[in-house]
XYZ file of C-alpha atoms in Angstrom:
337
model
C 0.000 0.000 0.000
C 1.055 3.578 -0.594
C 0.612 6.168 2.158
C 0.605 9.950 1.862
C 1.332 10.785 5.500
C 0.257 14.410 5.454
C 0.141 17.129 8.097
C -3.614 17.603 7.549
C -4.776 14.363 5.920
C -3.497 10.817 5.517
C -4.407 8.994 2.313
C -3.900 5.290 1.620
C -3.839 3.815 -1.879
C -3.964 0.048 -2.530
C -3.011 -1.638 -5.805
C -6.062 -2.435 -7.875
C -8.397 -0.501 -5.574
C -7.162 3.090 -5.749
C -7.674 5.432 -2.785
C -9.252 3.357 -0.001
C -8.768 5.784 2.897
C -8.697 9.577 3.186
C -8.920 10.813 6.770
C -7.603 13.768 8.800
C -4.250 13.239 10.580
C -5.816 13.820 13.997
C -5.895 11.631 17.123
C -7.925 12.157 20.317
C -6.228 11.003 23.520
C -6.872 11.138 27.251
C -5.102 14.244 28.538
C -1.643 13.619 29.983
C -1.378 10.183 28.308
C -0.915 8.688 24.854
C -3.977 6.464 25.227
C -6.287 6.849 22.227
C -9.970 7.212 23.148
C -12.871 4.961 22.158
C -10.815 1.746 22.299
C -8.237 3.200 19.950
C -10.807 4.361 17.391
C -10.781 8.132 18.063
C -8.656 8.761 14.971
C -9.275 10.596 11.705
C -12.738 12.067 11.132
C -13.917 11.138 14.620
C -10.994 13.013 16.194
C -11.205 16.008 13.834
C -14.763 16.678 14.968
C -13.301 17.147 18.458
C -10.701 19.798 17.465
C -11.246 22.925 19.531
C -14.246 21.372 21.304
C -12.648 18.984 23.803
C -13.244 19.129 27.569
C -10.318 19.305 29.984
C -9.913 15.524 30.112
C -9.427 15.040 26.353
C -6.828 16.382 23.902
C -7.200 16.280 20.108
C -3.684 16.128 18.638
C -2.280 16.535 15.147
C 0.887 14.415 15.514
C 2.563 15.801 12.384
C 3.770 19.367 12.048
C 5.288 20.909 8.910
C 5.224 17.499 7.230
C 7.274 15.697 9.896
C 6.470 13.677 13.007
C 6.208 15.812 16.128
C 4.750 13.062 18.356
C 6.250 9.623 17.715
C 3.884 7.478 19.826
C 0.690 9.157 18.607
C 1.815 8.838 14.963
C 2.450 5.136 15.550
C -1.068 4.714 16.974
C -2.577 6.637 14.063
C -0.687 4.643 11.406
C -1.591 1.388 13.132
C -5.278 2.352 13.095
C -5.215 3.278 9.394
C -3.280 0.125 8.372
C -5.669 -2.100 10.378
C -8.665 -0.353 8.832
C -7.364 -0.977 5.303
C -6.285 -4.556 6.130
C -9.846 -5.293 7.249
C -10.963 -4.561 3.697
C -8.160 -6.242 1.769
C -7.200 -9.067 4.134
C -3.464 -9.024 3.543
C -1.006 -9.376 6.404
C 2.107 -7.334 7.028
C 1.832 -5.101 3.940
C 4.735 -3.577 2.087
C 4.324 0.170 2.449
C 5.657 3.172 0.531
C 5.403 6.436 2.470
C 5.846 9.871 0.906
C 8.006 12.249 2.949
C 8.949 15.918 2.372
C 12.179 16.338 0.422
C 13.650 18.670 3.050
C 13.476 16.385 6.108
C 16.556 15.101 7.932
C 17.819 11.516 8.231
C 16.563 11.446 11.842
C 13.079 12.498 10.723
C 13.140 9.809 8.007
C 14.086 7.204 10.594
C 11.129 8.294 12.764
C 8.751 7.663 9.835
C 10.302 4.237 9.129
C 10.157 3.158 12.776
C 6.554 4.354 13.213
C 5.357 2.424 10.155
C 7.234 -0.759 11.103
C 5.900 -0.694 14.669
C 2.402 -0.027 13.293
C 2.455 -3.355 11.425
C 4.139 -2.808 8.041
C 6.276 -5.721 6.824
C 8.652 -3.557 4.784
C 8.768 0.228 4.491
C 10.136 2.327 1.636
C 10.344 6.108 1.478
C 9.819 8.311 -1.567
C 10.112 12.081 -1.722
C 6.742 13.838 -1.994
C 7.440 15.795 -5.196
C 8.537 12.574 -6.937
C 5.374 10.774 -5.779
C 3.243 13.766 -6.833
C 4.868 13.785 -10.281
C 4.221 10.062 -10.724
C 0.621 10.418 -9.512
C -0.009 13.395 -11.799
C 1.089 11.338 -14.799
C 4.066 13.530 -15.724
C 6.726 12.070 -18.090
C 9.305 12.025 -15.295
C 11.378 9.140 -16.753
C 11.955 10.988 -20.026
C 14.821 13.354 -20.886
C 12.620 16.395 -20.501
C 11.899 18.687 -17.549
C 8.689 18.258 -15.566
C 7.933 20.760 -12.804
C 5.624 19.919 -9.897
C 4.452 22.241 -7.113
C 2.890 20.183 -4.299
C 1.114 22.476 -1.799
C 0.144 20.391 1.215
C -0.901 21.229 4.754
C 2.521 21.677 6.339
C 4.982 22.005 3.448
C 5.152 23.166 -0.150
C 7.417 21.022 -2.332
C 8.710 22.493 -5.583
C 10.718 20.204 -7.872
C 12.012 19.945 -11.412
C 12.232 16.274 -12.410
C 14.044 14.681 -15.344
C 15.177 11.119 -16.149
C 13.413 9.635 -13.101
C 15.226 11.821 -10.588
C 14.966 15.277 -9.056
C 17.163 17.871 -10.773
C 16.207 20.828 -8.562
C 14.055 20.834 -5.454
C 13.040 23.299 -2.745
C 10.942 22.471 0.309
C 9.457 25.314 2.341
C 7.386 24.922 5.505
C 4.671 27.296 4.317
C 1.428 25.751 3.093
C -2.263 25.275 3.896
C -1.850 25.526 7.680
C -0.147 28.911 7.295
C -3.059 30.127 5.172
C -5.461 29.107 7.951
C -3.271 30.903 10.506
C -3.248 34.045 8.330
C -7.068 34.019 8.297
C -7.204 33.561 12.097
C -4.841 36.534 12.552
C -6.895 38.646 10.143
C -10.082 37.976 12.134
C -8.288 38.948 15.356
C -6.843 42.204 13.999
C -9.824 43.361 11.953
C -12.810 42.167 13.968
C -11.411 41.354 17.432
C -12.940 37.938 16.815
C -11.253 34.687 17.839
C -12.038 31.815 15.436
C -10.818 28.222 15.430
C -8.812 26.237 12.881
C -11.870 24.552 11.396
C -13.658 27.877 10.847
C -10.545 29.354 9.204
C -10.225 26.325 6.935
C -13.883 26.605 5.936
C -13.408 30.311 5.101
C -10.385 29.468 2.935
C -12.213 26.715 1.068
C -15.537 28.491 0.560
C -14.640 32.125 -0.203
C -10.807 32.184 -0.212
C -8.876 32.888 -3.419
C -5.391 33.834 -4.583
C -6.601 36.120 -7.391
C -9.947 37.714 -8.286
C -12.117 35.017 -9.841
C -15.704 35.789 -10.695
C -18.107 37.586 -8.397
C -17.007 38.578 -4.884
C -18.879 36.697 -2.142
C -19.430 36.957 1.618
C -19.701 34.493 4.496
C -21.032 34.698 8.033
C -18.401 33.842 10.646
C -18.978 32.917 14.291
C -16.432 33.062 17.092
C -15.566 34.595 20.472
C -15.313 38.352 20.933
C -11.829 39.159 22.262
C -13.051 42.184 24.235
C -16.302 41.014 25.821
C -15.436 37.299 25.760
C -18.937 36.530 24.469
C -19.939 34.597 21.333
C -20.486 36.829 18.295
C -20.918 36.641 14.540
C -19.855 38.900 11.692
C -19.758 38.898 7.893
C -16.482 38.819 5.929
C -15.869 39.245 2.209
C -13.867 37.127 -0.197
C -11.781 40.209 -1.026
C -10.454 40.586 2.537
C -9.731 36.853 2.844
C -7.737 37.103 -0.390
C -5.781 40.004 1.106
C -5.125 37.993 4.290
C -3.644 35.137 2.241
C -1.080 37.293 0.434
C 1.816 36.639 2.837
C 1.854 32.808 2.676
C 1.127 32.944 -1.064
C 4.086 35.288 -1.614
C 6.358 32.795 0.176
C 5.147 29.997 -2.137
C 5.655 32.153 -5.260
C 9.185 33.058 -4.107
C 9.982 29.358 -3.624
C 8.819 28.549 -7.167
C 10.821 31.389 -8.741
C 13.969 30.498 -6.731
C 13.768 26.907 -7.964
C 13.372 28.064 -11.563
C 16.367 30.395 -11.219
C 18.587 27.426 -10.252
C 17.480 25.215 -13.160
C 19.949 24.287 -15.898
C 19.325 26.213 -19.160
C 18.139 23.116 -21.072
C 15.693 22.208 -18.305
C 14.422 25.793 -18.214
C 13.928 25.646 -21.976
C 11.793 22.497 -21.626
C 9.577 24.190 -19.054
C 8.620 26.909 -21.528
C 6.688 24.180 -23.375
C 5.857 21.828 -20.486
C 4.829 24.423 -17.895
C 4.109 23.774 -14.212
C 1.695 21.276 -12.629
C 0.055 21.956 -9.247
C -0.783 19.152 -6.799
C -1.861 18.892 -3.154
C -4.858 20.381 -1.364
C -3.486 23.911 -1.767
C -3.885 23.593 -5.547
C -7.659 23.805 -4.990
C -7.413 27.432 -3.794
C -9.209 29.480 -6.440
C -6.883 31.465 -8.681
C -3.583 30.024 -7.428
C -2.733 28.852 -10.947
C -3.337 32.388 -12.216
C -0.925 34.101 -9.782
C 1.798 31.485 -10.376
C 1.436 31.868 -14.134
C 1.666 35.675 -13.823
C 4.775 35.399 -11.594
C 6.676 32.911 -13.785
C 5.369 33.555 -17.289
C 4.802 29.798 -17.701
C 1.646 27.813 -18.312
C 0.301 26.473 -15.005
C -2.289 23.710 -14.759
C -3.845 21.856 -11.859
C -3.418 18.075 -11.816
C -6.471 15.827 -12.010
C -7.680 15.236 -8.440
C -4.668 17.107 -6.954
C -5.310 15.993 -3.351
C -4.697 12.333 -4.203
C -1.662 12.760 -6.512
C 0.921 11.854 -3.866
C -1.008 8.808 -2.601
C -1.564 7.507 -6.146
C 2.111 8.108 -6.895
C 3.241 6.046 -3.885
C 1.075 3.134 -5.034
C 2.494 3.264 -8.589
C 6.006 3.519 -7.106
C 5.404 0.332 -5.100
C 4.001 -1.522 -8.124
C 7.184 -0.703 -10.069
C 9.602 -0.980 -7.138
C 12.265 -2.749 -9.229
C 12.329 0.108 -11.745
C 12.915 2.591 -8.905
C 15.356 0.389 -6.995
C 18.342 2.730 -7.327
C 16.414 5.707 -5.978
C 14.938 3.580 -3.190
C 18.253 2.158 -2.035
C 19.964 5.565 -1.973
C 17.187 6.844 0.288
C 17.641 3.962 2.707
C 21.449 4.121 2.662
C 21.310 7.625 4.125
C 19.758 6.101 7.236
């Protein structure tokens, strides 16, 4: 099975079945312990519903931050739950697993991912860099002698890579992505309206009326939260225009990462990209108008991959199916550890 172990969501892809699991990377535990609630089942959607709403005895935790493991034991519990859930459907024991990891993580962080997956029940674990998996999943001609550029905007990291001949020629990983957009919206609500809103409300604002560039008619949305002055619940109305303005800082960081990567590309690779353009993957690719601002900043054609949220997971599954073809890349990853 292939696993996209994301900061916000974990997706699992199984050969012949496609995406069989897509759940939030959230775990609910008893406060002060690592014991998962509801007999170990308070994981994923069940736990996400608890975010920001837990009583003092319960903590809802996101065990990955900026694309890497921040809580080893909770990640192990979460992976174990997801693997067991998929095994119940497919009835195979001790699966071989390919996990996508950010290209910028350290050898220690890679080892933490390997150990967590092995202790969660995987028979053999392989690692593949996220931009490579995203390129495979998006159907780019990455094994050919031509440049393919992928921008994978996830929850914790944005991965920008130029790929040629089945390897990464240039790559930049920046820890600015969907979570930072949510944080920018939370800060905007504080500064402009003295209104405290939670992560889920900010995410809903981003998805429903957020945009990177003006697209169509401007819209509004009613927002509920806690007044920072009176401390009482309150609601207000915000416009899509002000949410777009709030998102400018994280979007500028992503644009700068893309342009820096292009500046380092070899001339022949840069020449290929004039024709091949840039492909966007990850949940952040669904932000309205993000392809427009990237195209304006680079002068290249920018398109969004088919089903961008599942590109990495589908890529890990294809990688596992053709593991012999990728053996050299795989072994070099493991040798570093």
